[in-house]
Coordinates of C-alpha atoms in Angstrom, one line a residue:
X1 CA 99.8 59.1 109.7
X2 CA 102.7 61.5 108.2
X3 CA 103.7 63.7 111.2
X4 CA 102.7 67.4 111.0
X5 CA 99.7 66.5 109.1
X6 CA 96.6 68.1 111.5
X7 CA 92.4 67.0 111.2
X8 CA 91.8 70.0 109.3
X9 CA 89.9 68.3 106.2
X10 CA 86.9 67.1 108.1
X11 CA 86.2 70.1 110.1
X12 CA 81.8 70.0 108.4
X13 CA 80.0 68.9 111.0
X14 CA 76.3 67.6 111.1
X15 CA 73.3 69.7 112.0
X16 CA 71.0 68.4 114.8
X17 CA 70.9 67.8 118.5
X18 CA 71.4 64.1 118.1
X19 CA 74.5 63.9 116.6
X20 CA 78.0 64.5 117.2
X21 CA 79.8 63.7 113.7
X22 CA 83.0 65.7 112.8
X23 CA 83.1 63.9 109.8
X24 CA 80.5 64.8 106.9
X25 CA 78.7 62.8 105.3
X26 CA 79.8 64.1 102.1
X27 CA 83.8 63.8 103.2
X28 CA 82.7 59.8 103.7
X29 CA 81.4 59.6 100.0
X30 CA 84.4 61.8 98.9
X31 CA 86.2 58.7 100.9
X32 CA 84.9 56.0 99.2
X33 CA 85.3 57.1 95.8
X34 CA 89.0 57.2 97.2
X35 CA 89.2 54.1 98.7
X36 CA 87.9 52.4 95.4
X37 CA 90.7 54.5 93.2
X38 CA 93.2 52.7 95.8
X39 CA 91.6 49.3 96.0
X40 CA 91.9 49.4 91.6
X41 CA 95.5 50.3 91.7
X42 CA 96.1 47.8 94.5
X43 CA 94.9 45.3 92.7
X44 CA 96.6 45.5 89.2
X45 CA 99.7 44.7 90.2
X46 CA 99.2 41.0 89.4
X47 CA 98.0 42.0 86.2
X48 CA 101.5 43.2 86.0
X49 CA 103.8 39.8 87.1
X50 CA 104.1 38.8 83.3
X51 CA 105.5 35.4 84.1
X52 CA 101.4 34.5 84.7
X53 CA 101.1 35.1 81.2
X54 CA 103.2 32.7 79.6
X55 CA 101.5 29.5 82.7
X56 CA 97.6 30.7 82.7
X57 CA 95.4 31.6 80.2
X58 CA 94.2 35.5 79.8
X59 CA 90.1 34.5 80.9
X60 CA 91.7 32.9 84.2
X61 CA 94.1 35.8 84.8
X62 CA 91.4 38.8 84.5
X63 CA 89.4 36.0 86.8
X64 CA 92.3 36.1 89.0
X65 CA 92.5 39.9 89.5
X66 CA 88.7 40.6 89.4
X67 CA 88.5 38.2 92.9
X68 CA 91.9 40.5 94.0
X69 CA 89.9 43.8 93.5
X70 CA 86.9 42.3 95.4
X71 CA 89.5 41.6 98.8
X72 CA 91.0 45.3 98.4
X73 CA 86.9 46.9 98.2
X74 CA 86.2 44.8 101.4
X75 CA 89.0 45.5 103.3
X76 CA 88.4 49.5 102.2
X77 CA 85.1 48.9 102.7
X78 CA 85.6 47.6 106.2
X79 CA 87.9 50.7 106.9
X80 CA 85.7 53.0 105.7
X81 CA 83.1 52.1 108.3
X82 CA 85.5 51.6 111.0
X83 CA 86.3 55.8 109.5
X84 CA 82.6 56.4 110.0
X85 CA 81.2 54.8 113.1
X86 CA 84.2 56.8 115.1
X87 CA 83.0 59.7 113.5
X88 CA 79.8 59.4 115.7
X89 CA 82.2 59.6 119.2
X90 CA 82.5 62.8 120.7
X91 CA 85.8 64.7 119.6
X92 CA 86.6 67.9 120.3
X93 CA 90.3 68.1 119.7
X94 CA 92.3 67.7 116.7
X95 CA 94.9 64.9 118.8
X96 CA 91.6 62.7 120.1
X97 CA 90.0 62.9 115.7
X98 CA 93.9 62.3 114.4
X99 CA 94.1 59.3 117.3
X100 CA 90.0 57.8 116.0
X101 CA 91.4 58.1 112.7
X102 CA 94.4 55.8 113.1
X103 CA 92.1 53.3 115.2
X104 CA 89.5 53.2 112.8
X105 CA 91.9 52.7 109.7
X106 CA 93.4 49.8 111.9
X107 CA 90.3 48.0 113.2
X108 CA 88.5 47.9 109.9
X109 CA 91.9 47.0 107.9
X110 CA 91.8 43.8 111.2
X111 CA 88.5 43.7 110.2
X112 CA 88.7 43.6 106.7
X113 CA 91.7 41.5 106.6
X114 CA 90.1 38.6 109.1
X115 CA 87.2 38.5 106.8
X116 CA 90.0 37.9 103.5
X117 CA 91.3 34.7 106.1
X118 CA 88.1 33.2 106.7
X119 CA 87.4 33.3 103.6
X120 CA 90.8 31.7 102.2
X121 CA 92.8 30.4 105.5
X122 CA 96.7 30.6 105.3
X123 CA 98.5 27.6 104.4
X124 CA 99.8 25.7 107.6
X125 CA 103.3 27.0 109.2
X126 CA 102.6 30.6 108.3
X127 CA 101.3 32.9 111.3
X128 CA 98.0 34.4 111.1
X129 CA 99.4 37.1 114.0
X130 CA 102.2 38.5 111.7
X131 CA 100.3 38.2 108.5
X132 CA 97.4 40.2 109.7
X133 CA 100.4 42.5 111.6
X134 CA 101.9 43.4 108.3
X135 CA 98.7 44.4 106.5
X136 CA 97.4 46.2 109.1
X137 CA 100.7 48.3 108.7
X138 CA 100.6 48.4 105.3
X139 CA 97.0 50.3 105.1
X140 CA 98.1 52.3 107.8
X141 CA 100.6 53.6 105.0
X142 CA 98.3 53.9 102.2
X143 CA 95.4 55.2 104.4
X144 CA 97.9 57.8 105.9
X145 CA 98.5 58.5 102.3
X146 CA 95.5 59.1 101.1
X147 CA 94.9 61.5 104.2
X148 CA 97.7 63.6 102.5
X149 CA 95.9 63.4 99.3
X150 CA 93.1 64.6 101.0
X151 CA 94.3 66.8 102.9
X152 CA 96.4 68.4 100.3
X153 CA 93.2 68.4 97.4
X154 CA 91.0 70.0 100.7
X155 CA 93.1 73.4 101.3
X156 CA 93.8 73.5 97.9
X157 CA 89.8 73.8 97.4
X158 CA 89.8 76.4 100.8
X159 CA 92.6 78.2 99.1
X160 CA 90.6 78.4 95.8
X161 CA 87.5 80.0 98.1
X162 CA 88.9 81.7 99.8
X163 CA 90.8 84.0 96.7
X164 CA 87.6 83.6 95.3
X165 CA 86.2 85.7 98.6
X166 CA 88.6 88.1 98.8
X167 CA 88.5 88.9 95.2
X168 CA 84.5 89.4 95.1
X169 CA 85.8 91.7 98.8
X170 CA 87.7 93.1 96.4
X171 CA 85.2 94.3 93.8
X172 CA 82.7 95.1 96.3
X173 CA 85.2 97.5 97.7
X174 CA 85.7 99.1 94.5
X175 CA 82.1 99.2 94.0
X176 CA 82.1 101.1 97.2
X177 CA 84.8 103.6 96.7
X178 CA 83.0 104.5 93.4
X179 CA 79.5 104.7 95.3
X180 CA 81.2 107.3 98.0
X181 CA 82.8 109.2 94.7
X182 CA 79.8 109.3 93.6
X183 CA 77.7 110.7 96.6
X184 CA 80.9 113.2 97.2
X185 CA 80.5 114.5 93.3
X186 CA 77.0 115.0 94.2
X187 CA 77.8 116.8 97.3
X188 CA 80.4 118.9 96.4
X189 CA 78.6 120.4 93.0
X190 CA 75.4 120.4 94.1
X191 CA 73.1 122.0 91.6
X192 CA 72.5 125.0 93.8
X193 CA 75.7 125.5 94.5
X194 CA 76.8 125.3 90.6
X195 CA 73.2 127.6 89.8
X196 CA 73.9 130.4 92.3
X197 CA 77.6 131.1 91.4
X198 CA 76.5 131.2 87.8
X199 CA 74.0 133.4 88.8
X200 CA 76.5 135.3 90.7
X201 CA 79.2 135.5 88.2
X202 CA 76.2 136.8 85.8
X203 CA 74.9 139.1 88.4
X204 CA 78.7 140.6 89.4
X205 CA 79.7 141.3 85.8
X206 CA 76.6 143.8 85.2
X207 CA 77.1 145.6 88.2
X208 CA 80.7 144.6 89.4
X209 CA 82.7 143.4 86.5
X210 CA 85.9 142.7 88.1
X211 CA 84.6 141.1 90.9
X212 CA 82.7 138.7 88.6
X213 CA 85.7 138.1 87.2
X214 CA 87.5 137.0 89.9
X215 CA 84.7 134.9 91.1
X216 CA 83.9 133.3 87.9
X217 CA 87.9 132.4 87.4
X218 CA 87.9 130.8 90.9
X219 CA 85.0 128.9 90.2
X220 CA 86.8 127.3 87.2
X221 CA 90.2 126.6 89.5
X222 CA 87.6 124.7 91.7
X223 CA 86.1 122.5 88.8
X224 CA 89.7 121.4 87.9
X225 CA 90.8 120.7 91.4
X226 CA 87.5 118.5 92.6
X227 CA 86.9 116.9 89.1
X228 CA 90.2 115.0 88.8
X229 CA 89.9 113.8 92.4
X230 CA 86.9 111.8 91.1
X231 CA 89.0 109.1 90.2
X232 CA 91.1 108.3 92.8
X233 CA 91.7 106.7 95.8
X234 CA 93.5 108.7 97.9
X235 CA 95.3 112.6 97.2
X236 CA 97.7 113.9 98.9
X237 CA 96.8 117.2 101.6
X238 CA 98.3 120.2 99.1
X239 CA 95.5 118.7 96.6
X240 CA 92.8 118.5 99.6
X241 CA 93.7 122.2 100.4
X242 CA 93.8 124.2 97.1
X243 CA 89.9 122.5 96.6
X244 CA 89.1 123.8 99.9
X245 CA 90.6 126.9 99.3
X246 CA 88.9 127.3 95.8
X247 CA 85.9 126.5 97.1
X248 CA 86.0 129.0 99.9
X249 CA 87.6 131.9 97.2
X250 CA 84.4 131.0 95.1
X251 CA 82.5 131.9 98.4
X252 CA 84.6 134.9 99.7
X253 CA 83.2 136.5 96.2
X254 CA 80.0 136.0 97.0
X255 CA 79.5 136.1 101.1
X256 CA 82.5 139.1 100.7
X257 CA 83.1 140.3 104.7
X258 CA 80.7 137.7 106.3
X259 CA 83.2 134.6 105.4
X260 CA 87.1 135.1 107.1
X261 CA 89.8 132.3 105.7
X262 CA 92.7 131.1 107.9
X263 CA 94.8 128.5 107.0
X264 CA 97.7 127.2 108.6
X265 CA 99.6 124.1 106.5
X266 CA 102.9 123.3 107.3
X267 CA 105.2 122.4 103.9
X268 CA 106.0 119.3 105.2
X269 CA 102.8 118.4 105.2
X270 CA 102.2 118.8 101.3
X271 CA 102.7 115.2 99.8
X272 CA 101.1 113.5 102.0
X273 CA 98.1 111.4 101.8
X274 CA 94.9 112.0 102.0
X275 CA 91.3 110.9 101.0
X276 CA 90.2 112.5 98.1
X277 CA 87.7 115.2 98.5
X278 CA 87.4 114.8 102.7
X279 CA 88.9 117.6 103.8
X280 CA 86.3 119.7 101.1
X281 CA 83.2 117.8 102.9
X282 CA 84.5 119.8 106.0
X283 CA 84.5 123.2 104.6
X284 CA 81.2 122.7 102.8
X285 CA 79.7 121.8 106.5
X286 CA 81.3 124.4 108.1
X287 CA 79.4 126.6 105.6
X288 CA 76.1 125.3 105.3
X289 CA 75.6 124.6 108.9
X290 CA 78.0 126.7 110.8
X291 CA 78.2 130.3 108.7
X292 CA 75.1 130.3 106.6
X293 CA 71.8 130.5 108.9
X294 CA 74.3 133.6 111.1
X295 CA 73.7 137.6 109.2
X296 CA 76.6 138.1 110.6
X297 CA 78.7 135.1 109.2
X298 CA 81.8 134.6 111.2
X299 CA 85.0 132.4 110.2
X300 CA 87.0 129.6 109.3
X301 CA 90.2 127.9 110.6
X302 CA 91.7 125.1 108.4
X303 CA 95.2 123.4 110.5
X304 CA 97.5 120.3 110.1
X305 CA 99.7 118.8 112.7
X306 CA 101.6 115.6 113.5
X307 CA 100.5 113.7 116.5
X308 CA 100.9 110.0 117.3
X309 CA 102.3 108.9 114.0
X310 CA 99.0 110.5 112.4
X311 CA 98.3 113.2 110.8
X312 CA 95.7 115.6 112.1
X313 CA 93.3 118.1 109.8
X314 CA 90.7 120.4 111.7
X315 CA 88.6 122.2 110.0
X316 CA 87.0 125.0 112.5
X317 CA 83.9 127.1 112.1
X318 CA 82.8 130.3 114.4
X319 CA 79.2 129.7 113.5
X320 CA 76.2 128.2 115.0
X321 CA 77.9 126.0 116.9
X322 CA 76.6 122.1 117.9
X323 CA 73.5 120.9 117.3
X324 CA 71.1 117.5 118.2
X325 CA 72.2 116.0 114.4
X326 CA 75.9 117.3 114.1
X327 CA 77.7 115.3 112.6
X328 CA 75.6 112.9 111.3
X329 CA 74.3 113.6 107.6
X330 CA 74.8 111.3 104.4
X331 CA 77.9 113.4 103.4
X332 CA 79.7 112.2 106.6
X333 CA 78.6 109.0 107.0
X334 CA 80.2 108.8 103.5
X335 CA 83.1 110.2 104.5
X336 CA 83.0 107.9 108.2
X337 CA 83.2 105.2 105.6
X338 CA 85.6 106.3 103.7
X339 CA 88.0 106.9 106.6
X340 CA 87.3 102.7 107.5
X341 CA 87.6 101.5 104.0
X342 CA 90.7 102.5 103.7
X343 CA 92.4 103.2 107.0
X344 CA 90.9 100.6 109.0
X345 CA 90.3 101.9 112.7
X346 CA 93.6 104.7 112.7
X347 CA 91.0 106.4 110.6
X348 CA 88.7 108.3 112.3
X349 CA 86.6 112.1 112.1
X350 CA 85.9 113.6 115.5
X351 CA 84.2 116.7 116.6
X352 CA 83.8 119.1 119.2
X353 CA 83.0 122.6 120.5
X354 CA 85.2 125.3 119.4
X355 CA 85.4 127.7 122.2
X356 CA 83.6 130.2 122.5
X357 CA 81.7 129.5 119.5
X358 CA 81.3 127.0 116.9
X359 CA 82.6 123.2 115.7
X360 CA 85.9 121.9 114.9
X361 CA 86.0 119.0 113.2
X362 CA 88.8 116.6 113.0
X363 CA 90.3 113.8 110.6
X364 CA 93.2 111.7 112.1
X365 CA 94.9 109.5 109.4
X366 CA 97.8 107.5 109.2
X367 CA 100.8 109.4 107.9
X368 CA 102.1 106.2 105.9
X369 CA 98.3 106.8 104.1
X370 CA 95.8 104.0 103.2
X371 CA 96.8 100.9 104.5
X372 CA 99.3 101.8 107.3
X373 CA 96.6 101.3 109.8
X374 CA 93.8 99.2 108.4
X375 CA 92.9 95.8 109.9

């Protein structure tokens, strides 16, 4: 057996309490087909002894080849029988399995070659032990090469299967990301937000045309910022901040003095990769669940800081505060799933009280973008 090879090609186990077989019956069946091929290949060496054709009829040569082929099959069958018996012996470690396999090949070859000597005894003066030793050694080499071929074929099949599974995972991830985009799009441009904004624009054009034009311009800017991001897996923090700003400017025209906005986003973080629509989801959540329930409204503050190799982006409001279902909505659950898909454990979403009143929602992502912290 070649050094460095491991018994990884026989991981199958036959289920059931009555057996401890570490080589599957399907593997043994494939081994029989391989033994048949080896026996045929070894027997054909007789057909390439061209001097035979000068002294023997072709029919006799073919009968001799057939007899030689049967001899090789007998030895191969004995070796496979030995391997089948060895497979029933408990073996939990790789070295033990390798030793059992070697012993099975050697004992099977010894039994097979011994059977052939009973059929056709050696001429006087030839050592039976020496002949058996040489033939068993030859079968060990052949068995090792067959083992290496089987291992290579098995590993190639496993690599193909793994590549197929990886491609399926990629397709599934793409599908999940597409679904996430669609869910985010529905969350971003809800019908009531769209129609309420257009209704407000129409009303303001009748009563305060300047405010109506400003609100319509902010709404167009919001749509221009939101729609392209639906086709991307990752944007930049600047794009996310621009989208959140356009959304809040639309609402400021509608809410008036009930909404105050403050942003503290250092320019050094402008180009940092950031998941699309993540900041807007937190901003909408702060408006819907924080400020809207209060007659007096409140303030929203968006900040960005670097912390331990991560980008920390927070949306704090002075609204109604932590409720029993805070942070458990469908939009936030979708956001958590996207963070996990893009960044693994390095992407987090957390909520805490914003004293003296309100909620602070914080997203943490690696400064290197998607893949930097995925596991």
